[in-house]
Amino acid sequence: MKKAITLLTILYAATMFSQNFTAATDTPFIGTTDGSAHLVDVDGDGDLDFFNTGKQGGSGFQGITELYTNDGSGNFTLVVGTPFPGIESASAAFADFDADGDVDLILTGKINDDDEIANMYTNDGSGSFTLVVGTPFLGVSLGDVVVADLDGDTDLDVIISGYNSEAVSRISVVYKNDGTGAFGIFTASPAFEVANEGDVDVEDVDGDGDVDLLVTGFVGPGEMTKFYTNDGTGVFTEDATASALFTDMRDSDADFADVDGDGDQDLLINGRFGSSDREAELYLNDGTGTFELAAGTPFIGGNAGTVDFFDADNDGDMDVLLSGYENSTPHRNTRLYSNDGDGNFTEEISEAITGINNADIAIGDIDGNHTKDIVIVGYSNT
């Protein structure tokens, strides 16, 4: 089979599955792989703009980072003169780090074949970004940026993980925010099991008001999944019981959502373990942070893919979009599963969404019609 070219597609949603998602044509975007895609309002005009970074494809270094503004109807225009370098093996996160009412950016990845960055950019409110010098962030690639109030002081802290070539190792570092967007390394946090080619997710799974943490990925020579609970101050302790329950995964992605309407956060992990085994496993939470593997789910796992919970059909429950490289042909797939509200899922086979891996997906209402649209980027089958 021919190796896929890079792809970027917008799928516009109607209000019901019977009406399907429709692929947009003539978008100005450049397809990427191993990157990070975001729909986010950078200029404060009430619509979702589009940010994309990653490898364009081809030999040698081919990293790009591009920002497009939206006119409110889903028509995008490239913003020229942004300060962002082109990067590969990228991750990014938007949030209001300095509490001035607009979204700022942390961007990580390789800026050439040898060096990584972890840069912070502040937004002036109009979508114009400025590099912040002197941050303590260590550059990484093949990693993740997680933003959350880890210590309960109402500002947004950051966890940056991935491979750091200067250390010749994988790292995972917690950075605390002083409330103004100035960060320092949080030395009280214990060292997490560190990984790349994986995912870091935070959610309050035990209902105690703070966010707990899941890490998946490659640790060499194998894969791992570890779960940590937060004491409320940002100090995490591994929950060995949960860690032992979850399948160790690499080339992985995970997401939390209340799939069965009982008010707590359940978990879906999608990835690979062993030499070629691929799984997408749903774990149901009893409300105390104790999980149980759900039996009989229809999910087909794929590595180097994505997991995204969202209400695709506007019925008030969490449906799920899965992508990745599957065991069976045509290998690269993107599958939408609808939820009946009780956590029972059915694949919507009428949805012909382009299959991808080495992927990222951004979801939001692009055209202002109060339905969720999808932007998918990655390798396709053709």
Short mmCIF file of C-alpha atoms in Angstrom, two decimals:
data_model
loop_
_atom_site.label_atom_id
_atom_site.label_comp_id
_atom_site.label_asym_id
_atom_site.label_seq_id
_atom_site.Cartn_x
_atom_site.Cartn_y
_atom_site.Cartn_z
CA MET A 1 0.00 0.00 0.00
CA LYS A 2 1.21 3.45 -0.86
CA LYS A 3 2.26 5.48 2.13
CA ALA A 4 -0.23 8.24 2.78
CA ILE A 5 0.39 11.88 2.09
CA THR A 6 -0.36 14.53 4.65
CA LEU A 7 -3.96 15.62 4.85
CA LEU A 8 -6.02 18.40 6.35
CA THR A 9 -9.79 18.31 6.01
CA ILE A 10 -12.69 20.26 7.51
CA LEU A 11 -15.91 18.34 8.06
CA TYR A 12 -18.98 20.52 8.56
CA ALA A 13 -21.74 19.06 10.73
CA ALA A 14 -25.47 19.06 10.28
CA THR A 15 -27.73 18.62 13.30
CA MET A 16 -28.27 14.83 13.15
CA PHE A 17 -26.23 11.80 12.17
CA SER A 18 -28.68 11.04 9.36
CA GLN A 19 -27.53 14.23 7.70
CA ASN A 20 -23.84 13.34 8.06
CA PHE A 21 -20.66 15.40 8.11
CA THR A 22 -19.73 17.04 4.80
CA ALA A 23 -16.12 17.60 3.72
CA ALA A 24 -15.28 21.21 2.94
CA THR A 25 -13.39 22.07 -0.23
CA ASP A 26 -10.86 24.78 -1.09
CA THR A 27 -9.59 25.38 2.43
CA PRO A 28 -6.28 27.28 2.61
CA PHE A 29 -4.65 24.94 5.12
CA ILE A 30 -1.47 22.91 4.69
CA GLY A 31 -1.66 19.32 5.89
CA THR A 32 0.67 18.17 8.66
CA THR A 33 1.57 15.12 10.70
CA ASP A 34 2.96 14.66 14.23
CA GLY A 35 1.63 18.05 15.17
CA SER A 36 -1.03 19.96 17.05
CA ALA A 37 -4.28 21.45 15.72
CA HIS A 38 -6.54 23.87 17.62
CA LEU A 39 -9.79 25.74 17.09
CA VAL A 40 -9.60 28.73 19.42
CA ASP A 41 -10.74 32.36 19.46
CA VAL A 42 -7.42 34.22 19.43
CA ASP A 43 -8.73 37.68 18.50
CA GLY A 44 -11.77 37.96 20.77
CA ASP A 45 -14.37 38.29 18.01
CA GLY A 46 -16.46 35.34 19.16
CA ASP A 47 -15.60 32.81 16.45
CA LEU A 48 -13.04 30.01 16.32
CA ASP A 49 -9.75 30.62 14.55
CA PHE A 50 -7.43 27.80 13.50
CA PHE A 51 -3.87 27.04 14.61
CA ASN A 52 -1.84 24.20 13.10
CA THR A 53 1.74 23.05 13.55
CA GLY A 54 3.71 19.97 12.52
CA LYS A 55 5.62 18.32 9.68
CA GLN A 56 4.45 18.99 6.12
CA GLY A 57 5.87 15.74 4.77
CA GLY A 58 8.80 15.04 2.49
CA SER A 59 12.45 14.50 3.37
CA GLY A 60 14.45 16.67 5.70
CA PHE A 61 13.06 19.16 8.20
CA GLN A 62 9.63 20.37 7.05
CA GLY A 63 8.08 21.98 10.11
CA ILE A 64 5.43 24.69 9.88
CA THR A 65 3.35 26.71 12.35
CA GLU A 66 0.40 28.65 10.98
CA LEU A 67 -2.47 30.72 12.38
CA TYR A 68 -5.66 31.44 10.43
CA THR A 69 -8.42 33.84 11.46
CA ASN A 70 -12.08 33.01 10.88
CA ASP A 71 -14.64 35.47 9.50
CA GLY A 72 -17.38 33.77 11.52
CA SER A 73 -18.74 31.76 8.60
CA GLY A 74 -15.88 29.27 8.38
CA ASN A 75 -13.78 31.23 5.89
CA PHE A 76 -10.16 31.37 7.02
CA THR A 77 -7.30 33.77 6.25
CA LEU A 78 -3.63 33.11 6.98
CA VAL A 79 -2.10 35.53 9.49
CA VAL A 80 1.25 36.69 8.15
CA GLY A 81 4.18 37.75 10.31
CA THR A 82 3.47 35.59 13.36
CA PRO A 83 6.47 35.00 15.67
CA PHE A 84 6.02 31.21 15.70
CA PRO A 85 8.83 29.06 14.29
CA GLY A 86 8.04 26.08 12.11
CA ILE A 87 8.32 22.91 14.20
CA GLU A 88 7.93 19.15 13.98
CA SER A 89 6.95 16.55 16.61
CA ALA A 90 4.94 19.36 18.10
CA SER A 91 2.52 20.01 20.92
CA ALA A 92 0.70 23.20 21.88
CA ALA A 93 -1.78 24.55 24.41
CA PHE A 94 -3.81 27.77 24.47
CA ALA A 95 -4.94 29.31 27.77
CA ASP A 96 -5.08 32.64 29.59
CA PHE A 97 -1.85 32.27 31.54
CA ASP A 98 -1.53 35.92 32.59
CA ALA A 99 -5.21 36.44 33.51
CA ASP A 100 -5.78 39.35 31.12
CA GLY A 101 -8.81 37.86 29.41
CA ASP A 102 -7.30 36.47 26.21
CA VAL A 103 -5.64 33.18 25.25
CA ASP A 104 -1.86 32.83 25.27
CA LEU A 105 0.16 29.95 23.82
CA ILE A 106 2.79 27.42 24.87
CA LEU A 107 4.42 25.68 21.91
CA THR A 108 6.88 22.77 21.98
CA GLY A 109 8.69 20.68 19.37
CA LYS A 110 11.76 20.36 17.18
CA ILE A 111 12.91 23.54 15.43
CA ASN A 112 15.50 21.62 13.41
CA ASP A 113 16.92 18.11 13.35
CA ASP A 114 18.77 18.61 16.66
CA ASP A 115 17.06 21.15 18.90
CA GLU A 116 13.74 21.47 20.74
CA ILE A 117 11.83 24.44 22.11
CA ALA A 118 9.19 25.12 24.75
CA ASN A 119 8.14 28.71 24.04
CA MET A 120 5.45 30.85 25.60
CA TYR A 121 3.71 33.62 23.66
CA THR A 122 1.39 36.23 25.18
CA ASN A 123 -1.60 37.58 23.27
CA ASP A 124 -2.44 41.29 23.21
CA GLY A 125 -6.14 40.46 22.84
CA SER A 126 -6.27 41.04 19.10
CA GLY A 127 -4.49 37.80 18.15
CA SER A 128 -1.02 39.37 18.01
CA PHE A 129 1.45 37.22 19.92
CA THR A 130 4.80 38.08 21.52
CA LEU A 131 7.51 35.63 22.63
CA VAL A 132 8.13 35.66 26.39
CA VAL A 133 11.85 35.50 27.13
CA GLY A 134 13.37 33.93 30.22
CA THR A 135 10.80 31.20 30.93
CA PRO A 136 12.10 28.12 32.78
CA PHE A 137 10.51 25.71 30.29
CA LEU A 138 12.74 22.93 28.99
CA GLY A 139 12.38 22.18 25.28
CA VAL A 140 10.82 18.87 24.28
CA SER A 141 9.61 16.99 21.23
CA LEU A 142 7.19 14.06 20.88
CA GLY A 143 5.54 15.31 24.02
CA ASP A 144 2.54 17.01 25.53
CA VAL A 145 1.56 20.30 27.17
CA VAL A 146 -1.10 20.08 29.87
CA VAL A 147 -2.71 23.15 31.41
CA ALA A 148 -4.69 23.05 34.67
CA ASP A 149 -4.92 24.59 38.13
CA LEU A 150 -2.85 21.91 39.82
CA ASP A 151 -2.52 23.51 43.26
CA GLY A 152 -5.93 25.09 43.82
CA ASP A 153 -4.86 28.73 43.72
CA THR A 154 -7.12 29.53 40.69
CA ASP A 155 -4.37 30.23 38.17
CA LEU A 156 -3.22 27.90 35.41
CA ASP A 157 -0.15 25.75 35.92
CA VAL A 158 1.60 23.70 33.24
CA ILE A 159 3.06 20.21 32.82
CA ILE A 160 5.44 19.81 29.88
CA SER A 161 6.62 16.33 28.95
CA GLY A 162 8.53 14.73 26.09
CA TYR A 163 12.02 14.03 24.82
CA ASN A 164 14.77 16.53 25.65
CA SER A 165 17.93 16.05 23.55
CA GLU A 166 20.16 18.03 25.91
CA ALA A 167 19.32 15.63 28.72
CA VAL A 168 19.27 12.72 26.22
CA SER A 169 16.14 11.53 27.98
CA ARG A 170 12.42 11.90 28.39
CA ILE A 171 11.36 14.50 30.93
CA SER A 172 8.14 15.57 32.65
CA VAL A 173 8.23 18.83 34.59
CA VAL A 174 5.54 20.67 36.58
CA TYR A 175 5.66 24.48 36.36
CA LYS A 176 3.64 26.60 38.80
CA ASN A 177 2.12 29.92 37.79
CA ASP A 178 2.33 32.88 40.18
CA GLY A 179 -0.90 34.30 38.76
CA THR A 180 0.72 36.75 36.39
CA GLY A 181 1.97 34.21 33.86
CA ALA A 182 5.41 33.89 35.44
CA PHE A 183 6.34 30.24 36.01
CA GLY A 184 8.72 28.37 38.27
CA ILE A 185 9.61 24.69 38.50
CA PHE A 186 7.51 23.00 41.19
CA THR A 187 10.16 21.02 43.02
CA ALA A 188 7.69 19.55 45.55
CA SER A 189 6.07 17.47 42.83
CA PRO A 190 7.46 13.95 42.63
CA ALA A 191 9.00 12.75 39.40
CA PHE A 192 6.39 11.16 37.17
CA GLU A 193 7.15 8.09 35.14
CA VAL A 194 8.17 9.88 31.97
CA ALA A 195 7.32 8.91 28.42
CA ASN A 196 7.10 10.14 24.88
CA GLU A 197 4.90 9.03 21.98
CA GLY A 198 2.03 9.21 24.44
CA ASP A 199 -0.38 11.47 26.29
CA VAL A 200 -0.82 13.32 29.57
CA ASP A 201 -4.37 14.08 30.79
CA VAL A 202 -5.76 15.66 33.94
CA GLU A 203 -9.24 15.35 35.44
CA ASP A 204 -10.85 15.16 38.88
CA VAL A 205 -11.68 11.47 38.91
CA ASP A 206 -12.27 11.01 42.65
CA GLY A 207 -14.54 14.01 43.24
CA ASP A 208 -12.31 15.78 45.76
CA GLY A 209 -12.09 19.06 43.82
CA ASP A 210 -8.57 18.78 42.43
CA VAL A 211 -7.24 17.34 39.18
CA ASP A 212 -5.61 13.93 39.03
CA LEU A 213 -3.25 12.80 36.27
CA LEU A 214 -2.84 10.04 33.69
CA VAL A 215 0.37 9.40 31.72
CA THR A 216 0.71 6.98 28.81
CA GLY A 217 3.53 6.39 26.33
CA PHE A 218 6.83 4.79 25.42
CA VAL A 219 9.43 4.42 28.15
CA GLY A 220 11.92 2.14 26.39
CA PRO A 221 11.97 -0.72 25.84
CA GLY A 222 8.22 -0.87 26.34
CA GLU A 223 5.06 1.07 27.04
CA MET A 224 3.29 2.21 30.18
CA THR A 225 0.14 3.74 31.66
CA LYS A 226 0.37 5.35 35.10
CA PHE A 227 -2.27 7.13 37.17
CA TYR A 228 -1.57 9.69 39.91
CA THR A 229 -3.86 11.36 42.47
CA ASN A 230 -3.45 14.95 43.61
CA ASP A 231 -3.43 15.98 47.28
CA GLY A 232 -4.86 19.40 46.35
CA THR A 233 -1.55 21.24 46.47
CA GLY A 234 -0.17 19.84 43.21
CA VAL A 235 1.71 16.97 44.83
CA PHE A 236 0.87 13.72 43.05
CA THR A 237 1.05 10.13 44.27
CA GLU A 238 0.76 7.08 42.05
CA ASP A 239 -2.43 5.05 42.44
CA ALA A 240 -0.88 1.62 41.98
CA THR A 241 -4.24 -0.13 41.75
CA ALA A 242 -5.41 2.02 38.85
CA SER A 243 -2.03 1.84 37.15
CA ALA A 244 -2.16 -1.96 37.30
CA LEU A 245 -5.69 -2.04 35.85
CA PHE A 246 -4.98 0.12 32.79
CA THR A 247 -3.29 -1.53 29.82
CA ASP A 248 0.19 -0.14 29.21
CA MET A 249 0.03 1.85 25.95
CA ARG A 250 2.33 3.69 23.57
CA ASP A 251 1.61 5.74 20.42
CA SER A 252 -1.43 6.57 22.51
CA ASP A 253 -4.10 9.12 23.27
CA ALA A 254 -6.67 9.28 26.06
CA ASP A 255 -9.64 11.39 27.11
CA PHE A 256 -11.92 11.67 30.14
CA ALA A 257 -15.70 12.19 29.96
CA ASP A 258 -18.87 11.20 31.80
CA VAL A 259 -20.11 8.64 29.29
CA ASP A 260 -22.88 7.06 31.38
CA GLY A 261 -24.46 10.14 32.96
CA ASP A 262 -23.62 9.28 36.56
CA GLY A 263 -21.70 12.49 37.24
CA ASP A 264 -18.13 11.16 37.33
CA GLN A 265 -15.33 11.02 34.79
CA ASP A 266 -14.78 7.83 32.81
CA LEU A 267 -11.73 7.14 30.64
CA LEU A 268 -10.99 5.92 27.12
CA ILE A 269 -7.42 5.01 26.08
CA ASN A 270 -6.49 4.34 22.45
CA GLY A 271 -3.08 3.03 21.41
CA ARG A 272 -0.70 0.13 20.91
CA PHE A 273 1.01 -2.40 23.16
CA GLY A 274 3.42 -5.22 22.42
CA SER A 275 4.71 -5.51 18.88
CA SER A 276 1.45 -4.74 17.06
CA ASP A 277 -1.58 -5.09 19.35
CA ARG A 278 -3.92 -2.12 19.16
CA GLU A 279 -6.82 -1.45 21.51
CA ALA A 280 -9.28 1.26 22.51
CA GLU A 281 -10.37 0.51 26.07
CA LEU A 282 -13.14 2.19 28.05
CA TYR A 283 -12.88 2.30 31.84
CA LEU A 284 -15.94 3.24 33.93
CA ASN A 285 -15.50 5.22 37.15
CA ASP A 286 -17.58 4.50 40.27
CA GLY A 287 -17.23 8.11 41.44
CA THR A 288 -14.39 7.51 43.88
CA GLY A 289 -11.70 7.11 41.22
CA THR A 290 -12.03 3.33 41.15
CA PHE A 291 -12.23 2.14 37.54
CA GLU A 292 -13.53 -1.00 35.87
CA LEU A 293 -12.85 -2.09 32.30
CA ALA A 294 -16.09 -1.95 30.28
CA ALA A 295 -16.78 -5.20 28.43
CA GLY A 296 -18.21 -5.55 24.96
CA THR A 297 -17.51 -2.08 23.61
CA PRO A 298 -17.46 -1.68 19.80
CA PHE A 299 -14.31 0.43 19.70
CA ILE A 300 -11.54 -0.50 17.29
CA GLY A 301 -8.15 0.68 18.51
CA GLY A 302 -5.45 2.37 16.50
CA ASN A 303 -2.03 3.72 17.33
CA ALA A 304 -0.65 7.20 16.65
CA GLY A 305 -4.24 8.41 16.69
CA THR A 306 -6.69 10.39 18.77
CA VAL A 307 -9.55 10.16 21.26
CA ASP A 308 -12.07 13.02 21.37
CA PHE A 309 -15.30 13.05 23.36
CA PHE A 310 -17.91 15.56 22.16
CA ASP A 311 -21.66 15.79 21.67
CA ALA A 312 -21.78 15.13 17.94
CA ASP A 313 -25.57 14.86 17.62
CA ASN A 314 -26.65 17.52 20.15
CA ASP A 315 -28.54 15.04 22.34
CA GLY A 316 -26.75 15.97 25.57
CA ASP A 317 -24.40 13.00 25.97
CA MET A 318 -20.78 12.39 25.04
CA ASP A 319 -20.13 10.66 21.72
CA VAL A 320 -16.56 9.78 20.73
CA LEU A 321 -14.34 10.14 17.68
CA LEU A 322 -11.44 7.66 17.40
CA SER A 323 -8.62 7.71 14.85
CA GLY A 324 -5.40 5.76 14.31
CA TYR A 325 -3.59 2.97 12.51
CA GLU A 326 -5.62 -0.21 13.01
CA ASN A 327 -4.64 -3.88 12.70
CA SER A 328 -6.90 -4.50 9.68
CA THR A 329 -6.96 -2.87 6.27
CA PRO A 330 -7.32 -0.10 5.25
CA HIS A 331 -5.42 0.46 8.53
CA ARG A 332 -5.85 4.21 8.85
CA ASN A 333 -9.35 4.98 10.09
CA THR A 334 -11.41 7.66 11.81
CA ARG A 335 -14.56 6.29 13.45
CA LEU A 336 -17.48 8.08 15.10
CA TYR A 337 -19.43 6.27 17.83
CA SER A 338 -22.73 7.60 19.14
CA ASN A 339 -23.71 7.26 22.81
CA ASP A 340 -27.23 6.32 23.97
CA GLY A 341 -26.69 8.32 27.18
CA ASP A 342 -25.99 5.27 29.31
CA GLY A 343 -22.49 4.65 27.96
CA ASN A 344 -23.55 2.21 25.23
CA PHE A 345 -21.90 3.13 21.94
CA THR A 346 -22.77 2.40 18.31
CA GLU A 347 -20.50 3.08 15.35
CA GLU A 348 -22.03 5.53 12.89
CA ILE A 349 -20.95 3.69 9.74
CA SER A 350 -22.64 6.25 7.46
CA GLU A 351 -19.99 8.79 8.46
CA ALA A 352 -17.27 8.57 5.80
CA ILE A 353 -14.60 10.47 7.70
CA THR A 354 -11.10 10.28 6.28
CA GLY A 355 -8.91 7.77 8.13
CA ILE A 356 -5.70 9.14 9.62
CA ASN A 357 -2.80 8.41 11.92
CA ASN A 358 0.12 10.49 13.23
CA ALA A 359 -2.85 12.66 13.74
CA ASP A 360 -4.55 15.47 15.57
CA ILE A 361 -8.17 16.57 15.54
CA ALA A 362 -9.76 19.90 16.46
CA ILE A 363 -13.50 20.12 17.16
CA GLY A 364 -15.72 23.20 17.41
CA ASP A 365 -18.47 25.26 15.79
CA ILE A 366 -16.57 26.81 12.88
CA ASP A 367 -19.45 28.34 10.94
CA GLY A 368 -21.74 29.55 13.72
CA ASN A 369 -24.63 27.11 13.17
CA HIS A 370 -24.49 25.67 16.70
CA THR A 371 -23.16 22.24 15.67
CA LYS A 372 -19.69 20.83 16.15
CA ASP A 373 -17.42 20.71 13.10
CA ILE A 374 -14.20 18.69 12.80
CA VAL A 375 -10.74 19.51 11.46
CA ILE A 376 -8.55 16.43 10.96
CA VAL A 377 -4.84 16.38 10.17
CA GLY A 378 -2.45 13.47 9.64
CA TYR A 379 -1.48 10.69 7.26
CA SER A 380 -4.29 9.29 5.11
CA ASN A 381 -4.52 6.03 3.16
CA THR A 382 -4.33 7.66 -0.28
#
